[in-house]
Amino acid sequence: MAVDTVYVMAGGAYMAQIFNGVATMVGTSAWDSMMRIVMLISGMSALAVYMRAHDPKELVKFVAFMILITSVLLIPKRSVQIIDRSDPTGVYRVDNVPLGLAVPAKFITSIGTDITEIYERLFHLPDSLMYSKTGMLYGADLVGHVSDVMTVNGDLAELMGMYVKNCVIGDIMINHKYSFQELMNSRDPYTLIFRQPSPLRGVMVPYGNSEAQEEGFWTCEMLAKNVLMPKLGIDTTTGGATWEYTVRRLFGGAPNANVLYATLLGDSYNYYYQGGQTAGQLMRTSVVMNALRNGISAYSAQSGDTASLVNLSSSSSYNKMRLSWATSGSIGVKFLPLMNTILLALIFALFPITILLATIHALTIGMLKNYIFSIIYLQSWPPMFAILNSAATFYLRGKTGGTEFNLANLASIQEMHSDIGLVAGWLTLSIPFIAYGIVKGMGSVVSQAGNYLGTAINSSATASSSQAADGTWAFNNMQTDNVSGNKWDTNYSHREGQTTQQLASGASVTQTASGQMVYDSSTAMSRLPVSIKGSDVTASTLQDMARRADVQASSAQHGYQSSVNSGWNQLSQFSTQTGNSATLSSGTDSGMTASQSQAVAKMQNAVSTVAKNQGISKREAYEMLMNNQVSSGYGYGGKVSGGLGFGRDSGSGPKIGFDGYVEANKSDRDSITKGTQESGSRNTDYHYGQNVLAQKDFREGWEVLESERISHGTSQNDNTANSDINQFAATLSVSQNSYDQYMTSRTRSQEYSEMASLAKSHSAQIDSNFDQQFVNYVMEKAPGSADRILSDTSSPDVARERDALAKSFAEERIVPQLESEHAANKAKVSEPGISDTGAGALPADPATSFAENKRKIEKMSDEANIRRDIPGKVAEQQSKTEQHIRDNREQVAAGKQALEDQKVVAVTENQVQQVRHTGNFNQAKNEQKLNPEVQEREQQEREKLLSEQSFRQPRKY
């Protein structure tokens, strides 16, 4: 079976499915049924035409068309080979395709493809620039893309930027190894900047950069030879990160993408710039150029007169036209070839319907004609694409023929390639109209295409020119759903430099041209029926404080007047009194209060015990113990007294006296009463041990009291005026305090009154003066939450935080100002001549008056012959008396030791007598036959006695 070749611009696989569908449909029984129905309709139509005109040629045409359609177009089958021009490897074979579909597709597509290739061969374009092989301006796009290539390695880009900043600029500005102009015009900046790097200057490689072996200081020479040159070479060749990224972006995942990119880019560059560089060299040069451009961003090229309206209009028109070209060109270049393929596939897919309609006698010629013309129309697009591509390529080569591919021309190269591509893409949109003219006639179609292009150019140019002439410019304006009406405003208004933003709380914040933040929370606050005005609250508070201060001032004034009157009365009393006395006394008391209390308790217990045992009263027992009836006592004592007396009217002189005593005595009396009586009961009694114990307690208590009975004292009396002077001084001190309180309260009252009046009369200023200062204060203290604090009026937590900041702001910014004003007002109130206190003239200085009056009183004392040396003499006499007491105490201590020795002997004898008494008592007890009841009663009495004695024991402190 013969094979027919069909060429398509793109979508070869899709076209193969279309042919398969048509071949399958024609071979089905449904198709046979439809053909029989259509042939029946066609025969009836031919019969009707023949009967109307009686023309035998109609019958001949009917038979001929039936044979043509069935025997020529449908029954013969062909194998079709579909070749995709955009994918040279995409070849698809389809069998059993009807001859009527395969032959027209073969001849028409082959003619269109041959015409396209002929035009390209005539223009002598390399494979990378042929439309039939790569598409519209593909080579130009490759060159334009390579001029934008930048390294995708972030660490390498960082090092390259640092090298340009610290090494390249230094070589130009300091060492003058090459000029800036030489760098801009060099076709190989890679070799130039790495030719002689500085061995002294360098860069600080940051920590974490993976391209350098270690962080720290690297000289320019070390960084260039060891890092940048080898790394850039790897990055811009096959397998490098930047190479792989660029190839994948242009060719996707094609298996031969690296080879295609290297070949196509090299051919395109050599065609446009006659450079003779490989793709790797071009990419490396582009990477270095873009790194240099970013590193020398401060050295921008100077522009022309951009302020001119003509230039501004031209620039605006060009920009608008480029945008229009970009939009139209993107559609034309990308979607027109795809649309051509889809339309061609649609015509091929409609082949069965076309045959069915062509079978009808009246429609046969028209349907076959339209079918053939449609294929011709679509196949006329590729030759025109090739012609447009060749024209644009030729024009671009002419523009870039004398241009060097260097850093200085990089921007213009990018612009030229972009403009040519955009124009070609925009002109591509006219090809469908021109192709239609080939089928129907070129005159009207070319005129229509010219009008379309002219209108597009004139529209943008006219709009920009009118804006320049009228002075109306609008950039980046976006409006939606705007409705306005009935407005009349002729006022002049000028605002600039501000940015207003509405916050989530409803408030707005405006940043002025100076950078200051202005907050407006009026839209975030509720307007209530009642309003608490800060100035009224301030004035009311200050007035209340002024009233309290006035009351305190009046009270202090009254106290001051009373104390002054009392002082002068005391001074007058001193001047009229015939004699005054003042007593100064000092004494020394020493004692052991706890020991004395314990001794007294022991003596009381001893008296009670003896009184009970002897059956006498406590008074008699005390006298018995004192008279040593049943006791032994020891005692010593001393007494010293002295005194001095002076008097104006007593007539007595000084007197001093001293007396003392030391005594010791001892008396022991032992008494044992023993008896037995029996009169219906038996009774025995013994008191010796208890009396001895009582004797011991009484004697110890007495010794303590006797040993501590030492008293001494001194007193001095002098008829002086010291008491009156001190009393008068205290009175004047009270006067001074009252005066100070009065002045302070009066000053506060006046200041509060003035502040209240100021707050009331200047309420507007007080309410608004510190608002913006508080905003700035909050911005300083809490910059992260300033918006929330200054605008949120619904959250209680935010309100508390705002109140705390307000108090802090008042303490830091407002209170110091009020304190300075307070000090100034206090100085004014304290000035002489202020007599608005209502109390008349007051003494200027009470302390001065006190000193003067004290001198007057001392003078009066001297005139009254009052001695002033009494304290010294009293101190001297007191020292002598204390020395006598110490001497007597030593003598008493010596006598006490002797008495202690005698006490030990007496206690020993007492113990012997107690043992003897116990033995005699037990013997007598055994001799007598005691009644058990009596014995039990005696035991109870003894326990009772012992409990009383333990209860009466003296407490220890």
mmCIF file of C-alpha atoms in Angstrom, residues 588-823:
data_model
loop_
_atom_site.group_PDB
_atom_site.id
_atom_site.type_symbol
_atom_site.label_atom_id
_atom_site.label_comp_id
_atom_site.label_asym_id
_atom_site.label_seq_id
_atom_site.Cartn_x
_atom_site.Cartn_y
_atom_site.Cartn_z
ATOM 1 C CA THR A 588 21.288 56.094 139.830
ATOM 2 C CA ASP A 589 19.181 53.171 141.062
ATOM 3 C CA SER A 590 20.558 49.688 141.025
ATOM 4 C CA GLY A 591 18.753 46.615 142.161
ATOM 5 C CA MET A 592 17.713 43.104 141.418
ATOM 6 C CA THR A 593 13.967 43.235 141.242
ATOM 7 C CA ALA A 594 13.575 39.521 140.496
ATOM 8 C CA SER A 595 15.844 38.454 143.363
ATOM 9 C CA GLN A 596 14.086 40.719 145.816
ATOM 10 C CA SER A 597 10.687 39.356 144.780
ATOM 11 C CA GLN A 598 11.932 35.801 145.266
ATOM 12 C CA ALA A 599 13.351 36.653 148.704
ATOM 13 C CA VAL A 600 10.082 38.207 149.865
ATOM 14 C CA ALA A 601 8.170 35.116 148.720
ATOM 15 C CA LYS A 602 10.501 32.858 150.687
ATOM 16 C CA MET A 603 10.050 34.963 153.816
ATOM 17 C CA GLN A 604 6.251 34.885 153.460
ATOM 18 C CA ASN A 605 6.274 31.092 153.107
ATOM 19 C CA ALA A 606 8.488 30.772 156.184
ATOM 20 C CA VAL A 607 6.154 32.984 158.246
ATOM 21 C CA SER A 608 3.116 30.951 157.143
ATOM 22 C CA THR A 609 4.814 27.657 158.006
ATOM 23 C CA VAL A 610 5.876 28.769 161.489
ATOM 24 C CA ALA A 611 2.458 30.284 162.188
ATOM 25 C CA LYS A 612 0.755 27.043 161.278
ATOM 26 C CA ASN A 613 3.142 24.801 163.135
ATOM 27 C CA GLN A 614 3.132 26.934 166.287
ATOM 28 C CA GLY A 615 -0.561 27.689 166.135
ATOM 29 C CA ILE A 616 0.002 31.429 166.191
ATOM 30 C CA SER A 617 -0.794 34.284 163.850
ATOM 31 C CA LYS A 618 1.454 35.293 160.963
ATOM 32 C CA ARG A 619 2.287 38.610 162.656
ATOM 33 C CA GLU A 620 3.491 36.741 165.781
ATOM 34 C CA ALA A 621 5.407 34.278 163.604
ATOM 35 C CA TYR A 622 7.103 37.167 161.798
ATOM 36 C CA GLU A 623 8.055 38.793 165.124
ATOM 37 C CA MET A 624 9.327 35.417 166.346
ATOM 38 C CA LEU A 625 11.495 34.987 163.295
ATOM 39 C CA MET A 626 12.705 38.581 163.552
ATOM 40 C CA ASN A 627 13.518 38.052 167.224
ATOM 41 C CA ASN A 628 15.448 34.892 166.388
ATOM 42 C CA GLN A 629 13.077 32.623 168.384
ATOM 43 C CA VAL A 630 13.353 29.878 165.821
ATOM 44 C CA SER A 631 15.855 31.359 163.327
ATOM 45 C CA SER A 632 19.373 32.308 162.524
ATOM 46 C CA GLY A 633 19.868 35.575 160.638
ATOM 47 C CA TYR A 634 22.579 37.400 158.902
ATOM 48 C CA GLY A 635 22.493 40.976 157.678
ATOM 49 C CA TYR A 636 24.514 43.909 156.558
ATOM 50 C CA GLY A 637 23.618 47.302 155.146
ATOM 51 C CA GLY A 638 24.882 50.641 154.163
ATOM 52 C CA LYS A 639 23.393 54.024 153.508
ATOM 53 C CA VAL A 640 24.856 57.128 151.989
ATOM 54 C CA SER A 641 22.954 60.362 151.481
ATOM 55 C CA GLY A 642 23.958 63.811 150.417
ATOM 56 C CA GLY A 643 22.309 66.957 149.197
ATOM 57 C CA LEU A 644 22.895 70.492 148.153
ATOM 58 C CA GLY A 645 20.349 73.251 148.463
ATOM 59 C CA PHE A 646 20.263 76.794 147.350
ATOM 60 C CA GLY A 647 17.471 79.282 147.656
ATOM 61 C CA ARG A 648 16.917 82.975 147.319
ATOM 62 C CA ASP A 649 14.663 83.179 150.346
ATOM 63 C CA SER A 650 15.627 80.013 152.312
ATOM 64 C CA GLY A 651 18.813 81.411 153.725
ATOM 65 C CA SER A 652 20.464 78.009 153.976
ATOM 66 C CA GLY A 653 23.777 77.025 152.534
ATOM 67 C CA PRO A 654 24.986 73.786 150.989
ATOM 68 C CA LYS A 655 24.789 70.627 153.017
ATOM 69 C CA ILE A 656 26.310 67.169 152.530
ATOM 70 C CA GLY A 657 25.691 64.091 154.698
ATOM 71 C CA PHE A 658 26.795 60.427 154.833
ATOM 72 C CA ASP A 659 26.001 57.506 157.138
ATOM 73 C CA GLY A 660 26.412 53.710 156.948
ATOM 74 C CA TYR A 661 26.224 50.562 159.015
ATOM 75 C CA VAL A 662 27.328 46.982 158.952
ATOM 76 C CA GLU A 663 25.862 44.421 161.356
ATOM 77 C CA ALA A 664 25.813 40.671 161.733
ATOM 78 C CA ASN A 665 24.124 38.437 164.277
ATOM 79 C CA LYS A 666 23.428 34.823 164.757
ATOM 80 C CA SER A 667 21.121 33.046 167.135
ATOM 81 C CA ASP A 668 20.028 29.457 167.059
ATOM 82 C CA ARG A 669 17.328 27.869 169.135
ATOM 83 C CA ASP A 670 16.309 24.333 168.777
ATOM 84 C CA SER A 671 13.069 23.155 170.162
ATOM 85 C CA ILE A 672 11.708 19.659 170.161
ATOM 86 C CA THR A 673 8.282 18.982 171.507
ATOM 87 C CA LYS A 674 7.416 15.443 171.954
ATOM 88 C CA GLY A 675 4.378 14.049 173.682
ATOM 89 C CA THR A 676 1.837 11.328 173.668
ATOM 90 C CA GLN A 677 -1.779 11.738 174.564
ATOM 91 C CA GLU A 678 -4.460 9.177 174.489
ATOM 92 C CA SER A 679 -8.082 10.050 175.111
ATOM 93 C CA GLY A 680 -10.215 7.915 172.917
ATOM 94 C CA SER A 681 -7.805 8.807 170.095
ATOM 95 C CA ARG A 682 -4.127 8.787 169.586
ATOM 96 C CA ASN A 683 -2.260 11.915 168.364
ATOM 97 C CA THR A 684 1.360 12.747 167.755
ATOM 98 C CA ASP A 685 2.902 15.959 166.383
ATOM 99 C CA TYR A 686 6.337 17.051 165.354
ATOM 100 C CA HIS A 687 7.509 20.419 164.058
ATOM 101 C CA TYR A 688 11.238 20.348 164.205
ATOM 102 C CA GLY A 689 11.980 19.687 160.496
ATOM 103 C CA GLN A 690 9.389 22.149 159.274
ATOM 104 C CA ASN A 691 10.596 24.899 161.576
ATOM 105 C CA VAL A 692 14.174 24.310 160.457
ATOM 106 C CA LEU A 693 13.108 24.588 156.781
ATOM 107 C CA ALA A 694 11.159 27.773 157.501
ATOM 108 C CA GLN A 695 14.146 29.146 159.412
ATOM 109 C CA LYS A 696 16.367 28.471 156.373
ATOM 110 C CA ASP A 697 13.974 30.129 153.873
ATOM 111 C CA PHE A 698 13.439 33.202 156.068
ATOM 112 C CA ARG A 699 17.166 33.620 156.594
ATOM 113 C CA GLU A 700 17.959 33.356 152.837
ATOM 114 C CA GLY A 701 15.279 35.894 151.930
ATOM 115 C CA TRP A 702 16.474 38.256 154.605
ATOM 116 C CA GLU A 703 20.054 37.976 153.390
ATOM 117 C CA VAL A 704 19.015 38.866 149.854
ATOM 118 C CA LEU A 705 17.092 41.911 150.996
ATOM 119 C CA GLU A 706 19.869 43.015 153.317
ATOM 120 C CA SER A 707 22.542 42.535 150.654
ATOM 121 C CA GLU A 708 20.636 44.648 148.089
ATOM 122 C CA ARG A 709 19.656 47.508 150.365
ATOM 123 C CA ILE A 710 22.005 50.063 148.933
ATOM 124 C CA SER A 711 20.662 53.365 147.728
ATOM 125 C CA HIS A 712 22.396 56.433 146.545
ATOM 126 C CA GLY A 713 21.257 59.582 144.839
ATOM 127 C CA THR A 714 22.037 63.133 144.149
ATOM 128 C CA SER A 715 19.844 66.084 143.580
ATOM 129 C CA GLN A 716 20.649 69.575 142.580
ATOM 130 C CA ASN A 717 18.486 72.648 142.828
ATOM 131 C CA ASP A 718 19.226 76.019 141.418
ATOM 132 C CA ASN A 719 17.046 79.049 141.114
ATOM 133 C CA THR A 720 17.645 79.664 137.404
ATOM 134 C CA ALA A 721 15.517 80.566 134.413
ATOM 135 C CA ASN A 722 16.506 77.548 132.317
ATOM 136 C CA SER A 723 13.027 76.005 132.517
ATOM 137 C CA ASP A 724 11.378 79.188 131.296
ATOM 138 C CA ILE A 725 13.937 79.527 128.547
ATOM 139 C CA ASN A 726 13.397 75.963 127.322
ATOM 140 C CA GLN A 727 9.647 76.361 127.535
ATOM 141 C CA PHE A 728 9.847 79.566 125.602
ATOM 142 C CA ALA A 729 12.137 77.887 123.008
ATOM 143 C CA ALA A 730 9.633 75.073 122.572
ATOM 144 C CA THR A 731 6.880 77.634 122.110
ATOM 145 C CA LEU A 732 8.883 79.410 119.435
ATOM 146 C CA SER A 733 9.586 76.064 117.716
ATOM 147 C CA VAL A 734 5.850 75.400 117.597
ATOM 148 C CA SER A 735 5.417 78.877 116.164
ATOM 149 C CA GLN A 736 8.018 78.161 113.487
ATOM 150 C CA ASN A 737 6.309 74.883 112.489
ATOM 151 C CA SER A 738 2.895 76.528 112.390
ATOM 152 C CA TYR A 739 4.294 79.340 110.273
ATOM 153 C CA ASP A 740 5.846 76.877 107.794
ATOM 154 C CA GLN A 741 2.601 74.913 107.557
ATOM 155 C CA TYR A 742 0.697 78.117 107.012
ATOM 156 C CA MET A 743 2.984 79.296 104.219
ATOM 157 C CA THR A 744 2.946 75.867 102.495
ATOM 158 C CA SER A 745 -0.833 75.547 102.662
ATOM 159 C CA ARG A 746 -1.343 79.122 101.472
ATOM 160 C CA THR A 747 1.006 78.541 98.546
ATOM 161 C CA ARG A 748 -0.755 75.318 97.555
ATOM 162 C CA SER A 749 -4.126 76.999 97.773
ATOM 163 C CA GLN A 750 -3.043 79.812 95.486
ATOM 164 C CA GLU A 751 -1.403 77.425 92.989
ATOM 165 C CA TYR A 752 -4.384 75.077 92.858
ATOM 166 C CA SER A 753 -6.717 78.017 92.337
ATOM 167 C CA GLU A 754 -4.600 79.330 89.481
ATOM 168 C CA MET A 755 -4.318 75.875 87.896
ATOM 169 C CA ALA A 756 -8.076 75.315 88.186
ATOM 170 C CA SER A 757 -8.740 78.684 86.556
ATOM 171 C CA LEU A 758 -6.244 77.873 83.806
ATOM 172 C CA ALA A 759 -7.793 74.454 83.197
ATOM 173 C CA LYS A 760 -11.260 76.009 82.951
ATOM 174 C CA SER A 761 -10.342 78.909 80.695
ATOM 175 C CA HIS A 762 -7.942 76.933 78.458
ATOM 176 C CA SER A 763 -9.767 73.613 78.306
ATOM 177 C CA ALA A 764 -9.326 73.192 74.560
ATOM 178 C CA GLN A 765 -5.537 73.409 74.750
ATOM 179 C CA ILE A 766 -5.311 71.134 77.775
ATOM 180 C CA ASP A 767 -7.506 68.483 76.143
ATOM 181 C CA SER A 768 -5.528 68.296 72.907
ATOM 182 C CA ASN A 769 -2.000 69.494 73.461
ATOM 183 C CA PHE A 770 -0.474 66.172 74.511
ATOM 184 C CA ASP A 771 -2.324 63.799 72.145
ATOM 185 C CA GLN A 772 0.336 63.571 69.466
ATOM 186 C CA GLN A 773 3.127 63.558 72.033
ATOM 187 C CA PHE A 774 1.462 60.565 73.649
ATOM 188 C CA VAL A 775 1.296 58.836 70.252
ATOM 189 C CA ASN A 776 5.028 59.343 69.775
ATOM 190 C CA TYR A 777 5.629 58.127 73.330
ATOM 191 C CA VAL A 778 3.694 54.909 72.679
ATOM 192 C CA MET A 779 5.567 54.404 69.407
ATOM 193 C CA GLU A 780 8.841 54.579 71.378
ATOM 194 C CA LYS A 781 7.780 52.349 74.288
ATOM 195 C CA ALA A 782 5.758 49.722 72.393
ATOM 196 C CA PRO A 783 6.483 49.945 68.660
ATOM 197 C CA GLY A 784 5.179 46.453 67.958
ATOM 198 C CA SER A 785 1.717 47.011 69.458
ATOM 199 C CA ALA A 786 1.284 50.768 68.971
ATOM 200 C CA ASP A 787 -1.529 50.349 66.437
ATOM 201 C CA ARG A 788 -3.512 48.127 68.779
ATOM 202 C CA ILE A 789 -2.950 50.316 71.864
ATOM 203 C CA LEU A 790 -3.837 53.599 70.166
ATOM 204 C CA SER A 791 -6.847 52.405 68.181
ATOM 205 C CA ASP A 792 -8.576 49.518 69.975
ATOM 206 C CA THR A 793 -11.421 50.975 72.057
ATOM 207 C CA SER A 794 -13.318 47.772 72.853
ATOM 208 C CA SER A 795 -10.826 45.577 74.733
ATOM 209 C CA PRO A 796 -10.539 46.185 78.515
ATOM 210 C CA ASP A 797 -7.030 44.701 78.536
ATOM 211 C CA VAL A 798 -5.891 47.178 75.921
ATOM 212 C CA ALA A 799 -7.583 49.974 77.889
ATOM 213 C CA ARG A 800 -5.622 49.039 81.013
ATOM 214 C CA GLU A 801 -2.391 48.926 79.075
ATOM 215 C CA ARG A 802 -3.186 52.306 77.507
ATOM 216 C CA ASP A 803 -3.974 53.814 80.934
ATOM 217 C CA ALA A 804 -0.679 52.527 82.325
ATOM 218 C CA LEU A 805 1.206 54.123 79.450
ATOM 219 C CA ALA A 806 -0.750 57.361 79.931
ATOM 220 C CA LYS A 807 0.233 57.488 83.602
ATOM 221 C CA SER A 808 3.824 56.772 82.712
ATOM 222 C CA PHE A 809 3.700 59.486 80.049
ATOM 223 C CA ALA A 810 2.289 61.991 82.555
ATOM 224 C CA GLU A 811 4.980 61.147 85.112
ATOM 225 C CA GLU A 812 7.810 61.443 82.598
ATOM 226 C CA ARG A 813 6.650 64.329 80.395
ATOM 227 C CA ILE A 814 3.954 66.396 82.189
ATOM 228 C CA VAL A 815 4.721 66.171 85.928
ATOM 229 C CA PRO A 816 8.225 67.679 85.588
ATOM 230 C CA GLN A 817 6.697 70.695 83.864
ATOM 231 C CA LEU A 818 4.085 71.110 86.617
ATOM 232 C CA GLU A 819 6.766 70.790 89.283
ATOM 233 C CA SER A 820 8.833 73.522 87.686
ATOM 234 C CA GLU A 821 5.762 75.757 87.538
ATOM 235 C CA HIS A 822 5.046 74.906 91.185
ATOM 236 C CA ALA A 823 8.566 75.952 92.201
#
